[in-house]
């Protein structure tokens, strides 16, 4: 008799559908879904029997159809988490805490918890919420989803638009692209509604590319400082955002001459537009409440700024982007160029968890 691994996927969105569907294809995996959001569990369960279709758009323009069926979809944490060997949290980062709190009582020792993606500070949040139990678990955080994917019909059909060639798991991430792109695009906006939604990645200009590159250089400088201060730490996954695109999306990109062109010609980004809201039919303004700012600042670039601060690296690009974003969020994280704002408690900066020295991040010593 073969022993099945129980894989729990937390979430009910695009990524959760893909992972639940793909995991179910393996005969040695029992794939369960826990969704706590609204009536998603009920709606998905109603469609479960007829199965889930994954439509994969291949690079050559053809499509592959994968018919699959997760074992269970539920909103009951006990039913979902009991006996799970691997737990993938596949929701926007603001919902991580909900799921970790819900499954914590039912998780066994030696569980592997995966943030897919984790967003910066996922490990700190897990250790903080799971307490002693975290010591007996493996916590993994991925920098992104392995796919660009979209739901076609909830519970029924999900589409994979592009598959990344590789995916890194690291503490310092380069997937910090959303806030600099938002800042670069909208900081000079005249406030007038637009008649169409601008392309997000494929519409970037030289200024946005410079911001992305600047932030990326600051991440690299931080990684270098960490390596110097904490010998033996492997920072090789921290690479420049340009190299990241070449590594992860190589087969999707037609012009590899510079960062701007790499993003403008990445086929996996076809049709992806800025988060906008309609103010009247056919008239759009940017949606600054979208997670590209709300989530990717407090759980993205602010934790990275926090690590850079502990490493003694100055970060003018990050500071410029955070300063504009915190204004849009009506929050105060940064005061001048220091993370001493009154709303730091709403972020995953290491300082919030009591890490005050760089070395403490690696030894686990912290004091609040
Ligand atoms: P999604 O937008 O499909 O997630 C929505 C789901 O999150 C909902 O269906 C619900 O299950 C859950 N949710 C929302 N609000 C909730 C709440 N208040 N409480 C509990 N659950 C709630 O997200 P998607 O597309 O699956 O992405 C997951 C993460 O991966 C996001 O951080 C996204 O930025 C990132 N990502 C997504 C990519 C994509 O192509 N879809 C590509 C790369 C990264």
PDB file of C-alpha atoms and ligand atoms in Angstrom, residues 10-18 34-38 40 43-44 89-96 98-99 116-119 143-151 154 159 161-162 164 175 178 201 244 249 268-269 272 291-292 294-296, ligand 1:
ATOM      1  CA  UNK A  10      -5.000  27.499   1.602  1.00  0.00           C
ATOM      2  CA  UNK A  11      -6.893  29.924  -0.614  1.00  0.00           C
ATOM      3  CA  UNK A  12      -9.496  30.001  -3.315  1.00  0.00           C
ATOM      4  CA  UNK A  13      -8.024  32.315  -5.944  1.00  0.00           C
ATOM      5  CA  UNK A  14      -6.140  31.912  -9.234  1.00  0.00           C
ATOM      6  CA  UNK A  15      -2.999  30.342  -7.745  1.00  0.00           C
ATOM      7  CA  UNK A  16      -4.889  28.080  -5.333  1.00  0.00           C
ATOM      8  CA  UNK A  17      -6.937  26.629  -8.211  1.00  0.00           C
ATOM      9  CA  UNK A  18      -3.766  25.901 -10.215  1.00  0.00           C
ATOM     10  CA  UNK A  34      -9.141  25.295   2.669  1.00  0.00           C
ATOM     11  CA  UNK A  35     -10.789  28.574   1.795  1.00  0.00           C
ATOM     12  CA  UNK A  36     -12.044  30.828   4.542  1.00  0.00           C
ATOM     13  CA  UNK A  37     -13.201  33.588   2.269  1.00  0.00           C
ATOM     14  CA  UNK A  38     -16.892  34.357   1.876  1.00  0.00           C
ATOM     15  CA  UNK A  40     -15.967  30.132  -1.759  1.00  0.00           C
ATOM     16  CA  UNK A  43     -19.372  27.367  -4.311  1.00  0.00           C
ATOM     17  CA  UNK A  44     -16.287  25.295  -5.156  1.00  0.00           C
ATOM     18  CA  UNK A  89      -0.555  29.320   1.634  1.00  0.00           C
ATOM     19  CA  UNK A  90      -1.594  30.709  -1.743  1.00  0.00           C
ATOM     20  CA  UNK A  91      -3.398  33.958  -0.974  1.00  0.00           C
ATOM     21  CA  UNK A  92      -2.534  37.653  -1.056  1.00  0.00           C
ATOM     22  CA  UNK A  93      -0.287  38.407   1.925  1.00  0.00           C
ATOM     23  CA  UNK A  94      -2.895  40.319   3.929  1.00  0.00           C
ATOM     24  CA  UNK A  95      -4.756  37.010   4.375  1.00  0.00           C
ATOM     25  CA  UNK A  96      -1.717  34.965   5.597  1.00  0.00           C
ATOM     26  CA  UNK A  98      -6.008  34.485   9.022  1.00  0.00           C
ATOM     27  CA  UNK A  99      -4.904  31.154   7.641  1.00  0.00           C
ATOM     28  CA  UNK A 116       3.559  30.703  -2.301  1.00  0.00           C
ATOM     29  CA  UNK A 117       4.382  33.474  -2.572  1.00  0.00           C
ATOM     30  CA  UNK A 118       5.470  34.303   0.960  1.00  0.00           C
ATOM     31  CA  UNK A 119       6.136  38.011   0.494  1.00  0.00           C
ATOM     32  CA  UNK A 143       9.330  34.861  -4.210  1.00  0.00           C
ATOM     33  CA  UNK A 144       6.365  34.485  -6.558  1.00  0.00           C
ATOM     34  CA  UNK A 145       3.878  32.041  -7.994  1.00  0.00           C
ATOM     35  CA  UNK A 146       5.379  29.647 -10.545  1.00  0.00           C
ATOM     36  CA  UNK A 147       2.718  30.738 -13.066  1.00  0.00           C
ATOM     37  CA  UNK A 148       0.953  33.771 -14.404  1.00  0.00           C
ATOM     38  CA  UNK A 149      -2.615  32.516 -14.045  1.00  0.00           C
ATOM     39  CA  UNK A 150      -6.211  33.683 -14.140  1.00  0.00           C
ATOM     40  CA  UNK A 151      -9.526  32.127 -13.189  1.00  0.00           C
ATOM     41  CA  UNK A 154     -14.488  29.812 -10.325  1.00  0.00           C
ATOM     42  CA  UNK A 159      -5.892  29.412 -17.176  1.00  0.00           C
ATOM     43  CA  UNK A 161      -0.792  32.101 -19.215  1.00  0.00           C
ATOM     44  CA  UNK A 162       2.911  31.527 -18.612  1.00  0.00           C
ATOM     45  CA  UNK A 164       8.299  30.694 -15.009  1.00  0.00           C
ATOM     46  CA  UNK A 175       9.909  40.555  -6.694  1.00  0.00           C
ATOM     47  CA  UNK A 178       4.866  46.619  -8.031  1.00  0.00           C
ATOM     48  CA  UNK A 201       4.522  45.622 -17.028  1.00  0.00           C
ATOM     49  CA  UNK A 244      15.764  37.707 -12.494  1.00  0.00           C
ATOM     50  CA  UNK A 249      10.996  34.271 -18.063  1.00  0.00           C
ATOM     51  CA  UNK A 268       3.648  36.161 -20.024  1.00  0.00           C
ATOM     52  CA  UNK A 269       2.506  39.715 -19.227  1.00  0.00           C
ATOM     53  CA  UNK A 272      -1.961  42.701 -17.637  1.00  0.00           C
ATOM     54  CA  UNK A 291      -2.559  45.093  -3.147  1.00  0.00           C
ATOM     55  CA  UNK A 292       0.208  46.310  -5.462  1.00  0.00           C
ATOM     56  CA  UNK A 294      -1.415  47.959   0.143  1.00  0.00           C
ATOM     57  CA  UNK A 295       0.323  44.590   0.421  1.00  0.00           C
ATOM     58  CA  UNK A 296       3.570  45.008  -1.472  1.00  0.00           C
TER      59      UNK A 296
HETATM   60  P1  LIG B   1      -6.224  36.045  -6.019  1.00  0.00           P
HETATM   61  O1  LIG B   1      -6.459  37.483  -6.256  1.00  0.00           O
HETATM   62  O2  LIG B   1      -6.857  35.093  -6.978  1.00  0.00           O
HETATM   63  O3  LIG B   1      -6.680  35.718  -4.547  1.00  0.00           O
HETATM   64  C1  LIG B   1      -7.958  35.965  -4.196  1.00  0.00           C
HETATM   65  C2  LIG B   1      -8.300  34.920  -3.153  1.00  0.00           C
HETATM   66  O4  LIG B   1      -7.689  35.261  -1.916  1.00  0.00           O
HETATM   67  C3  LIG B   1      -9.772  34.874  -2.906  1.00  0.00           C
HETATM   68  O5  LIG B   1     -10.376  34.054  -3.858  1.00  0.00           O
HETATM   69  C4  LIG B   1      -9.792  34.292  -1.524  1.00  0.00           C
HETATM   70  O6  LIG B   1      -9.664  32.902  -1.535  1.00  0.00           O
HETATM   71  C5  LIG B   1      -8.536  34.856  -0.884  1.00  0.00           C
HETATM   72  N1  LIG B   1      -8.923  36.021  -0.069  1.00  0.00           N
HETATM   73  C6  LIG B   1      -9.117  37.259  -0.497  1.00  0.00           C
HETATM   74  N2  LIG B   1      -9.481  38.048   0.530  1.00  0.00           N
HETATM   75  C7  LIG B   1      -9.488  37.260   1.630  1.00  0.00           C
HETATM   76  C8  LIG B   1      -9.779  37.491   2.990  1.00  0.00           C
HETATM   77  N3  LIG B   1     -10.126  38.696   3.432  1.00  0.00           N
HETATM   78  N4  LIG B   1      -9.678  36.455   3.837  1.00  0.00           N
HETATM   79  C9  LIG B   1      -9.306  35.228   3.395  1.00  0.00           C
HETATM   80  N5  LIG B   1      -9.029  34.961   2.093  1.00  0.00           N
HETATM   81  C10 LIG B   1      -9.125  35.973   1.246  1.00  0.00           C
HETATM   82  O7  LIG B   1      -4.679  35.778  -5.858  1.00  0.00           O
HETATM   83  P2  LIG B   1      -3.751  34.906  -6.794  1.00  0.00           P
HETATM   84  O8  LIG B   1      -3.801  35.443  -8.182  1.00  0.00           O
HETATM   85  O9  LIG B   1      -4.013  33.478  -6.541  1.00  0.00           O
HETATM   86  O10 LIG B   1      -2.332  35.312  -6.222  1.00  0.00           O
HETATM   87  C11 LIG B   1      -1.885  34.904  -4.926  1.00  0.00           C
HETATM   88  C12 LIG B   1      -0.615  35.701  -4.648  1.00  0.00           C
HETATM   89  O11 LIG B   1       0.337  35.452  -5.701  1.00  0.00           O
HETATM   90  C13 LIG B   1      -0.831  37.222  -4.634  1.00  0.00           C
HETATM   91  O12 LIG B   1      -0.008  37.777  -3.650  1.00  0.00           O
HETATM   92  C14 LIG B   1      -0.376  37.671  -6.030  1.00  0.00           C
HETATM   93  O13 LIG B   1       0.097  38.996  -6.023  1.00  0.00           O
HETATM   94  C15 LIG B   1       0.741  36.674  -6.309  1.00  0.00           C
HETATM   95  N6  LIG B   1       0.972  36.415  -7.731  1.00  0.00           N
HETATM   96  C16 LIG B   1      -0.058  36.120  -8.577  1.00  0.00           C
HETATM   97  C17 LIG B   1       0.181  35.853  -9.902  1.00  0.00           C
HETATM   98  C18 LIG B   1      -0.914  35.490 -10.851  1.00  0.00           C
HETATM   99  O14 LIG B   1      -0.642  35.353 -12.051  1.00  0.00           O
HETATM  100  N7  LIG B   1      -2.148  35.272 -10.413  1.00  0.00           N
HETATM  101  C19 LIG B   1       1.552  35.871 -10.457  1.00  0.00           C
HETATM  102  C20 LIG B   1       2.581  36.141  -9.467  1.00  0.00           C
HETATM  103  C21 LIG B   1       2.282  36.406  -8.169  1.00  0.00           C
END
